[in-house]
Amino acid sequence: MENFDNVRVNTRVRRGFTDIYRREVGLSHPSGFARRFSASEALVQNLNLYGKLNGHEGCVNAVEFNSTGDLLVSGSDDRQVVVWNWASKTKLFAYPSGHSDNIFQTKIMPFTNDSRIVTSAGDGQIRLGVLREDGRADTTLLGKHRGNVYKLALEPGSPHIFYSCGEDGLVQHFDLRNSSATKFLCCSSSMGSNKDSTSKIGLNSIVIDSRNPYYFAVAGSDQYARVYDIRKCQGDAARNSDLPVNTFCPNHLIESDTVHITALAYSSFSELLVSYNDELIYLFEKNAGWGSSPSASSEDLKNIQQAQVYSGHRNQQTVKGVSFFGPSDEYVLSGSDCGHMFIWKKKDAKLVRLMVGDQHVVNQLEPHPHLPILATCGIENDVKIWAPLASDLPPIPVNAKEIIEANRKGREDQTRGTLPPAVIMHALRLQRRQTLAYIERRYNRDDIMSDDEDSEDYILGLSDDVSSEEDSTANSRDCNIS
């Protein structure tokens, strides 16, 4: 077995030298070489820990690169927003967000000189942080949902417009040139035995198709990912009259009422990636949906193209993200309850990299916009950066089968006693708070001040419109669903 592994490694090395030789003698275009090299399986199999970014005092729930990829912004249960130079592994500055609960999303608005950061959190608020030239930050409340707000979606190329989705079922539209949010859409379902009754769908994720930014997808507390056309929406959530232009769901989950979706991602080819809680990950082609009103008739099932399936991980304890990786989205990424990071080839769902990313749970994996670099976060209080580095460790650990089997068994055991998604989400919040009360050591203010050797140089001032949210020295809250 060892000799076989050596042969595979040597083959990858020879292939890499061949590509370099062809570039040097002018037989391949430099840009083409860079794209092929960044997408090579050998490079992905050599992704290893580049460094840890330490500076938060609670679980890190959100990581996001800016559009050029030189900066990284993160948000945490400590309600701080931190901007990093990830390459030098240094914290540039931080500021209290003004949120009163755990931060779940941080995004740098494009074409703003990286001076405007929008955030969402467990308090239902969407806030704007404006970084000033004097090294301070002003925060403003832009809008509010009822319940958690896990995700924001930026309109591609716009420094002003973005959308939020919340557990209240609303999609809200924000334009930073205006002072108020618009309740753009209320996501509801009539997909059941009673077609005349509707119920709101609590939303966990929203993504915009960068290839066709008129389309956005949302998903949450039921089994469907719904795609809407912005041009066809009424822009009035109170009317509750907007229908999706397409819906996506694996055939075997069409009539299920015990699953829900934690995350979505669009590829550069308009493929939709859907991650289910305590189920699997599915990739749907653009035209492989059920239309606006799915049904489980035998004729419909026969005509729907089967989704690609990615398995081995477990997504039960938290609201995990899912991502593509590679210059042409050649790979699929997910964290897992077992603390590992899973990387599959998109085309055939082959697992090509499995590595430990957190002592407890990996929640989010954020690809660099231009380089084969990853940023990840989870239950631990740091952000981890991953880059292609030489290592003696195999890309798939020797105990991979045991890890995958344990995840499968846990998922099947959970399925035997399924509960409605709303009950599951409530139970998860209670479970996480109890578990992390044991895992996380909490410090009082004196402990923080005595242990903090360098954070004072980075903490910025804040001008806030909500006085009750200005306590930046408050202890970190327990990790919530993130």
Coordinates of C-alpha atoms in Angstrom, one line a residue:
M1 CA 0.0 0.0 0.0
E2 CA 2.9 2.3 0.8
N3 CA 4.5 1.7 -2.5
F4 CA 1.2 2.4 -4.3
D5 CA 0.9 5.7 -2.4
N6 CA 4.4 6.6 -3.5
V7 CA 3.6 5.9 -7.1
R8 CA 0.6 8.2 -7.0
V9 CA 2.6 11.0 -5.4
N10 CA 5.4 10.6 -8.0
T11 CA 2.8 10.7 -10.8
R12 CA 1.3 13.9 -9.5
V13 CA 4.8 15.5 -9.1
R14 CA 5.8 14.5 -12.7
R15 CA 2.5 15.9 -14.0
G16 CA 3.2 19.2 -12.2
F17 CA 6.7 19.4 -13.6
T18 CA 5.4 18.7 -17.1
D19 CA 2.9 21.6 -16.8
I20 CA 5.7 23.9 -15.6
Y21 CA 8.0 22.9 -18.4
R22 CA 5.3 23.5 -21.0
R23 CA 4.7 27.0 -19.6
E24 CA 8.5 27.8 -19.6
V25 CA 9.0 26.9 -23.2
G26 CA 5.9 28.7 -24.3
L27 CA 3.7 25.7 -25.1
S28 CA 1.0 26.9 -22.8
H29 CA -0.4 30.4 -22.0
P30 CA 0.6 31.7 -18.5
S31 CA -3.0 32.5 -17.5
G32 CA -4.1 29.1 -18.7
F33 CA -1.4 27.5 -16.7
A34 CA -2.3 29.4 -13.6
R35 CA -5.9 28.3 -13.8
R36 CA -5.1 24.7 -14.5
F37 CA -2.6 24.6 -11.6
S38 CA -5.0 26.3 -9.2
A39 CA -7.6 23.6 -10.0
S40 CA -5.2 20.7 -9.9
E41 CA -6.0 17.8 -7.6
A42 CA -2.4 17.6 -6.5
L43 CA -2.6 21.2 -5.2
V44 CA -5.9 20.6 -3.4
Q45 CA -4.5 17.5 -1.8
N46 CA -1.7 19.6 -0.4
L47 CA -3.8 22.2 1.3
N48 CA -2.5 22.5 4.8
L49 CA -2.7 24.9 7.7
Y50 CA -0.9 28.2 6.9
G51 CA -1.7 30.0 10.1
K52 CA -4.2 30.9 12.8
L53 CA -5.7 34.4 13.3
N54 CA -6.2 34.9 17.0
G55 CA -8.1 37.9 18.3
H56 CA -11.7 36.9 19.0
E57 CA -13.0 35.9 22.4
G58 CA -15.9 33.7 21.2
C59 CA -16.8 31.3 18.5
V60 CA -16.1 32.7 15.0
N61 CA -19.2 32.3 12.9
A62 CA -18.4 34.4 9.8
V63 CA -15.3 34.9 7.5
E64 CA -15.2 36.8 4.3
F65 CA -12.5 38.0 1.9
N66 CA -12.7 41.4 0.3
S67 CA -13.1 41.5 -3.5
T68 CA -9.3 41.7 -4.1
G69 CA -8.5 39.0 -1.6
D70 CA -5.9 40.9 0.4
L71 CA -8.1 41.4 3.5
L72 CA -10.3 39.1 5.5
V73 CA -13.2 40.2 7.8
S74 CA -14.6 38.0 10.6
G75 CA -17.5 38.1 13.1
S76 CA -17.9 36.3 16.3
D77 CA -20.0 35.6 19.4
D78 CA -18.0 38.4 21.1
R79 CA -19.9 40.7 18.8
Q80 CA -16.6 42.2 17.5
V81 CA -15.9 42.7 13.8
V82 CA -12.2 42.2 13.0
V83 CA -10.3 43.0 9.8
W84 CA -7.2 41.0 9.1
N85 CA -4.2 40.9 6.9
W86 CA -4.4 37.2 6.5
A87 CA -1.1 36.8 4.6
S88 CA 0.9 38.4 7.5
K89 CA -1.5 36.8 10.1
T90 CA -2.0 40.2 11.7
K91 CA -5.1 41.9 13.0
L92 CA -5.4 45.4 11.4
F93 CA -8.3 46.7 13.5
A94 CA -11.5 45.7 15.3
Y95 CA -14.6 47.4 16.4
P96 CA -17.7 46.6 18.4
S97 CA -20.5 45.9 15.9
G98 CA -23.4 47.3 17.9
H99 CA -25.2 43.9 17.8
S100 CA -26.6 42.5 21.0
D101 CA -26.2 38.9 20.0
N102 CA -23.8 36.6 18.1
I103 CA -22.7 37.8 14.7
F104 CA -23.5 35.4 11.8
Q105 CA -22.4 37.3 8.7
T106 CA -19.8 39.9 7.8
K107 CA -19.4 41.3 4.3
I108 CA -17.2 44.1 2.9
M109 CA -19.1 46.1 0.3
P110 CA -17.2 46.2 -3.0
F111 CA -15.8 49.5 -4.5
T112 CA -15.9 51.3 -1.1
N113 CA -12.2 51.2 -0.5
D114 CA -13.0 48.4 2.0
S115 CA -14.5 51.0 4.3
R116 CA -18.1 49.7 4.6
I117 CA -18.9 46.4 6.3
V118 CA -22.4 45.1 6.7
T119 CA -23.3 42.5 9.4
S120 CA -26.2 40.4 10.6
A121 CA -26.7 38.6 13.8
G122 CA -28.8 36.6 16.2
D123 CA -30.6 39.8 17.4
G124 CA -32.2 40.1 14.0
Q125 CA -30.4 43.3 13.1
I126 CA -28.6 44.3 9.9
R127 CA -26.0 46.9 10.6
L128 CA -23.5 49.0 8.7
G129 CA -20.0 49.7 10.0
V130 CA -18.2 52.7 8.3
L131 CA -14.4 52.8 8.9
R132 CA -13.2 56.4 9.3
E133 CA -9.9 57.8 8.3
D134 CA -9.1 58.7 12.0
G135 CA -9.1 55.0 12.8
R136 CA -12.6 54.8 14.3
A137 CA -15.8 53.1 13.2
D138 CA -19.4 54.4 13.1
T139 CA -22.1 51.8 13.2
T140 CA -25.7 52.2 12.1
L141 CA -28.8 50.1 12.3
L142 CA -30.1 49.5 8.8
G143 CA -33.0 47.1 9.4
K144 CA -34.3 44.3 11.5
H145 CA -35.9 40.8 11.3
R146 CA -37.7 38.8 13.9
G147 CA -35.3 36.0 14.8
N148 CA -31.8 35.1 13.6
V149 CA -30.4 36.5 10.4
Y150 CA -27.7 34.1 9.1
K151 CA -26.9 35.4 5.6
L152 CA -26.6 38.5 3.5
A153 CA -26.2 38.6 -0.3
L154 CA -24.5 41.4 -2.1
E155 CA -25.7 42.5 -5.6
P156 CA -22.7 41.7 -7.8
G157 CA -20.6 44.7 -8.5
S158 CA -22.7 47.1 -6.5
P159 CA -21.3 49.2 -3.6
H160 CA -24.8 50.0 -2.4
I161 CA -27.3 47.1 -2.8
F162 CA -27.6 43.9 -0.8
Y163 CA -30.3 41.6 0.6
S164 CA -31.0 39.8 3.9
C165 CA -33.1 36.8 4.8
G166 CA -34.4 35.9 8.3
E167 CA -36.2 33.3 10.3
D168 CA -39.3 35.5 9.9
G169 CA -39.5 34.4 6.3
L170 CA -38.7 37.8 4.9
V171 CA -36.2 38.9 2.3
Q172 CA -35.3 42.5 2.8
H173 CA -33.7 44.8 0.2
F174 CA -31.1 47.4 1.3
D175 CA -29.8 50.4 -0.7
L176 CA -27.1 52.3 1.3
R177 CA -28.1 55.5 -0.5
N178 CA -31.4 55.3 1.3
S179 CA -32.2 55.3 5.0
S180 CA -34.7 52.5 5.2
A181 CA -35.0 48.8 4.2
T182 CA -37.7 47.4 2.0
K183 CA -39.5 44.2 2.9
F184 CA -39.1 42.8 -0.5
L185 CA -40.5 39.3 -0.3
C186 CA -42.2 36.9 2.2
C187 CA -41.3 33.3 1.5
S188 CA -44.2 31.0 2.1
S189 CA -45.2 27.4 1.3
S190 CA -48.4 25.9 0.1
M191 CA -46.6 22.7 -0.9
G192 CA -48.5 20.0 1.0
S193 CA -51.7 18.1 1.2
N194 CA -53.6 21.4 1.7
K195 CA -52.7 23.6 -1.3
D196 CA -55.0 26.4 0.0
S197 CA -53.1 27.0 3.2
T198 CA -49.8 28.7 3.4
S199 CA -47.1 29.1 6.1
K200 CA -44.0 31.2 6.3
I201 CA -40.7 29.5 5.6
G202 CA -38.0 30.5 8.1
L203 CA -34.9 31.3 6.0
N204 CA -31.3 30.4 6.7
S205 CA -29.6 31.2 3.4
I206 CA -29.8 33.6 0.4
V207 CA -27.5 33.6 -2.7
I208 CA -27.5 35.6 -5.9
D209 CA -26.6 34.0 -9.2
S210 CA -23.5 35.9 -10.3
R211 CA -23.9 34.7 -13.9
N212 CA -27.5 36.1 -14.0
P213 CA -27.9 38.5 -11.0
Y214 CA -31.7 38.9 -11.6
Y215 CA -32.1 35.5 -10.0
F216 CA -31.6 34.7 -6.3
A217 CA -32.3 31.6 -4.3
V218 CA -33.4 31.2 -0.7
A219 CA -33.9 28.2 1.6
G220 CA -34.6 27.4 5.2
S221 CA -37.0 25.5 7.3
D222 CA -38.4 23.1 4.7
Q223 CA -37.0 20.8 1.9
Y224 CA -37.1 23.3 -1.0
A225 CA -34.6 25.7 -2.4
R226 CA -36.6 28.4 -4.1
V227 CA -35.4 30.6 -7.0
Y228 CA -37.0 34.0 -7.6
D229 CA -36.6 36.5 -10.4
I230 CA -36.1 40.0 -9.0
R231 CA -37.9 41.5 -12.1
K232 CA -41.1 39.5 -11.3
C233 CA -41.3 40.2 -7.6
Q234 CA -43.8 42.7 -6.4
G235 CA -41.4 44.2 -3.9
D236 CA -44.2 44.1 -1.2
A237 CA -43.8 41.3 1.4
A238 CA -47.3 42.1 2.9
R239 CA -49.0 40.9 -0.3
N240 CA -47.4 37.5 0.0
S241 CA -48.1 36.9 -3.7
D242 CA -44.7 36.2 -5.2
L243 CA -44.1 32.7 -6.6
P244 CA -40.7 31.2 -7.3
V245 CA -39.7 30.7 -10.9
N246 CA -38.1 27.4 -9.9
T247 CA -37.7 25.0 -6.9
F248 CA -35.1 22.4 -6.2
C249 CA -35.3 19.3 -4.1
P250 CA -34.0 15.7 -4.3
N251 CA -36.6 13.3 -5.5
H252 CA -36.7 11.3 -2.2
L253 CA -37.2 14.4 -0.1
I254 CA -40.2 15.9 -2.0
E255 CA -42.7 14.7 0.5
S256 CA -40.5 14.9 3.6
D257 CA -41.4 17.3 6.4
T258 CA -38.5 16.4 8.7
V259 CA -35.5 18.1 6.9
H260 CA -34.4 21.6 6.3
I261 CA -31.7 23.5 4.5
T262 CA -28.8 25.2 6.1
A263 CA -26.9 26.7 3.2
L264 CA -26.8 27.4 -0.6
A265 CA -24.1 28.3 -3.1
Y266 CA -24.2 29.2 -6.8
S267 CA -21.4 28.2 -9.1
S268 CA -20.1 30.3 -11.9
F269 CA -22.2 28.1 -14.2
S270 CA -25.5 28.8 -12.4
E271 CA -25.5 25.3 -10.7
L272 CA -27.1 25.4 -7.2
L273 CA -25.5 23.6 -4.3
V274 CA -27.8 22.8 -1.4
S275 CA -26.7 21.5 2.0
Y276 CA -29.4 19.8 4.2
N277 CA -29.4 19.5 8.0
D278 CA -28.4 15.9 8.9
E279 CA -28.8 14.8 5.3
L280 CA -26.5 15.2 2.4
I281 CA -25.3 17.9 -0.1
Y282 CA -26.8 18.1 -3.6
L283 CA -25.8 19.8 -6.8
F284 CA -28.5 20.8 -9.2
E285 CA -28.1 21.8 -12.8
K286 CA -29.7 25.1 -13.7
N287 CA -32.6 23.4 -15.6
A288 CA -33.1 20.5 -13.2
G289 CA -35.7 22.1 -11.0
W290 CA -39.4 21.3 -10.4
G291 CA -40.7 24.6 -11.6
S292 CA -42.8 26.9 -9.4
S293 CA -45.1 24.1 -8.0
P294 CA -43.3 20.8 -7.4
S295 CA -45.2 17.6 -7.2
A296 CA -44.2 14.0 -6.5
S297 CA -46.1 12.4 -9.4
S298 CA -44.3 9.4 -11.1
E299 CA -44.2 11.3 -14.4
D300 CA -42.5 14.3 -12.8
L301 CA -40.0 12.1 -11.0
K302 CA -39.1 10.4 -14.3
N303 CA -38.4 13.7 -16.0
I304 CA -36.3 15.4 -13.3
Q305 CA -32.5 15.1 -13.7
Q306 CA -30.9 13.5 -10.7
A307 CA -28.7 15.7 -8.6
Q308 CA -25.0 15.0 -7.8
V309 CA -24.6 13.9 -4.2
Y310 CA -21.8 14.6 -1.8
S311 CA -21.6 12.5 1.4
G312 CA -19.3 11.6 4.3
H313 CA -19.7 14.6 6.5
R314 CA -22.4 15.4 9.1
N315 CA -24.4 18.6 9.3
Q316 CA -26.5 18.4 12.4
Q317 CA -25.2 20.6 15.3
T318 CA -25.0 23.9 13.6
V319 CA -26.2 25.9 10.5
K320 CA -23.2 25.1 8.3
G321 CA -22.2 26.8 5.1
V322 CA -21.3 25.1 1.8
S323 CA -19.0 26.5 -0.9
F324 CA -17.3 25.9 -4.2
F325 CA -13.5 26.0 -4.7
G326 CA -11.2 26.4 -7.6
P327 CA -11.0 29.0 -10.5
S328 CA -13.9 27.3 -12.3
D329 CA -15.6 25.9 -9.1
E330 CA -14.1 22.4 -9.7
Y331 CA -14.5 21.4 -6.0
V332 CA -17.2 21.4 -3.3
L333 CA -16.4 22.3 0.4
S334 CA -18.2 21.6 3.6
G335 CA -17.4 21.5 7.3
S336 CA -18.6 18.7 9.6
D337 CA -19.7 18.0 13.2
C338 CA -16.7 15.7 13.5
G339 CA -14.4 18.7 13.2
H340 CA -13.2 17.8 9.7
M341 CA -13.2 19.7 6.4
F342 CA -14.4 17.7 3.4
I343 CA -13.3 18.6 -0.2
W344 CA -14.9 16.7 -3.1
K345 CA -14.4 17.0 -6.8
K346 CA -17.5 18.6 -8.2
K347 CA -17.8 16.4 -11.3
D348 CA -17.8 12.9 -9.7
A349 CA -18.1 13.7 -5.9
K350 CA -14.8 11.9 -5.3
L351 CA -13.4 12.9 -1.8
V352 CA -9.9 14.3 -2.5
R353 CA -9.1 16.0 0.9
L354 CA -10.2 15.3 4.5
M355 CA -8.5 17.2 7.3
V356 CA -9.1 18.4 10.8
G357 CA -10.2 22.0 10.9
D358 CA -11.5 22.4 14.5
Q359 CA -11.5 20.5 17.8
H360 CA -15.3 20.5 17.7
V361 CA -17.2 21.6 14.6
V362 CA -16.2 23.3 11.3
N363 CA -18.9 25.7 10.3
Q364 CA -17.8 27.9 7.5
L365 CA -15.3 27.5 4.6
E366 CA -14.6 30.7 2.6
P367 CA -12.5 30.4 -0.6
H368 CA -10.2 33.2 -1.7
P369 CA -11.5 35.0 -4.7
H370 CA -8.4 34.5 -6.8
L371 CA -5.9 32.1 -5.1
P372 CA -6.0 28.5 -3.9
I373 CA -6.5 29.7 -0.3
L374 CA -9.2 28.9 2.2
A375 CA -10.3 30.6 5.4
T376 CA -12.3 28.5 7.9
C377 CA -14.0 29.0 11.3
G378 CA -15.9 26.9 13.8
I379 CA -16.4 26.5 17.6
E380 CA -12.8 27.5 18.4
N381 CA -12.1 31.2 18.8
D382 CA -9.7 31.6 15.8
V383 CA -9.8 31.9 12.1
K384 CA -7.7 29.3 10.2
I385 CA -6.0 30.0 6.8
W386 CA -5.2 27.0 4.6
A387 CA -2.8 27.1 1.6
P388 CA -0.9 24.6 -0.5
L389 CA 2.1 23.5 1.6
A390 CA 4.4 20.5 1.6
S391 CA 3.4 17.9 4.2
D392 CA 4.1 14.2 4.9
L393 CA 0.4 13.7 5.9
P394 CA -1.7 11.9 3.3
P395 CA -4.6 13.9 1.8
I396 CA -7.1 11.3 3.1
P397 CA -6.2 10.1 6.6
V398 CA -5.9 6.3 7.4
N399 CA -9.0 6.5 9.6
A400 CA -11.2 8.2 7.0
K401 CA -13.5 5.2 6.7
E402 CA -14.1 5.2 10.5
I403 CA -14.8 9.0 10.4
I404 CA -17.3 8.7 7.5
E405 CA -19.0 5.6 9.0
A406 CA -19.4 7.4 12.4
N407 CA -21.0 10.3 10.6
R408 CA -23.3 8.0 8.6
K409 CA -24.4 6.1 11.7
G410 CA -25.1 9.2 13.7
R411 CA -27.2 10.5 10.8
E412 CA -29.2 7.3 10.6
D413 CA -29.7 7.1 14.3
Q414 CA -31.0 10.7 14.3
T415 CA -33.4 9.9 11.4
R416 CA -35.1 7.1 13.4
G417 CA -36.5 9.8 15.8
T418 CA -37.1 12.7 13.5
L419 CA -38.9 15.9 14.7
P420 CA -40.2 18.9 12.8
P421 CA -37.5 21.4 11.8
A422 CA -38.7 24.1 14.2
V423 CA -38.4 21.8 17.1
I424 CA -35.0 20.6 16.0
M425 CA -33.7 24.2 15.7
H426 CA -34.9 25.0 19.2
A427 CA -33.4 21.9 20.7
L428 CA -30.1 22.6 18.9
R429 CA -29.9 26.1 20.5
L430 CA -30.4 24.6 23.9
Q431 CA -27.9 21.8 23.3
R432 CA -25.2 24.2 21.9
R433 CA -25.5 26.5 24.9
Q434 CA -25.2 23.7 27.4
T435 CA -22.3 22.0 25.5
L436 CA -20.3 25.2 25.1
A437 CA -20.8 26.2 28.7
Y438 CA -18.6 23.2 29.4
I439 CA -16.2 23.6 26.4
E440 CA -15.5 27.4 26.5
R441 CA -13.8 29.0 29.5
R442 CA -15.4 32.3 30.1
Y443 CA -13.5 35.3 31.4
N444 CA -14.6 38.3 33.4
R445 CA -13.5 41.8 32.5
D446 CA -10.5 41.8 34.8
D447 CA -9.3 38.5 33.3
I448 CA -9.5 40.0 29.8
M449 CA -7.7 43.2 30.8
S450 CA -4.9 41.3 32.5
D451 CA -4.4 38.8 29.6
D452 CA -4.8 41.2 26.8
E453 CA -1.4 42.3 25.7
D454 CA -2.0 43.8 22.3
S455 CA -5.7 44.2 21.6
E456 CA -5.8 47.9 22.9
D457 CA -3.8 48.9 19.9
Y458 CA -6.5 47.6 17.6
I459 CA -9.9 48.3 19.2
L460 CA -11.5 51.3 17.6
G461 CA -14.0 53.8 18.9
L462 CA -17.7 53.6 18.1
S463 CA -20.5 56.1 17.5
D464 CA -23.7 54.1 17.9
D465 CA -27.4 55.0 17.6
V466 CA -28.4 52.4 20.2
S467 CA -26.9 53.1 23.6
S468 CA -27.8 49.7 25.1
E469 CA -25.5 48.1 22.6
E470 CA -22.3 50.1 23.4
D471 CA -20.9 47.7 26.0
S472 CA -17.9 46.4 24.1
T473 CA -16.3 44.9 27.1
A474 CA -19.2 42.5 27.9
N475 CA -18.3 38.9 28.2
S476 CA -18.6 36.7 25.2
R477 CA -22.0 35.0 24.8
D478 CA -22.3 31.2 24.5
C479 CA -22.1 30.0 20.9
N480 CA -25.4 30.0 19.2
I481 CA -26.5 28.2 16.0
S482 CA -24.0 29.5 13.4

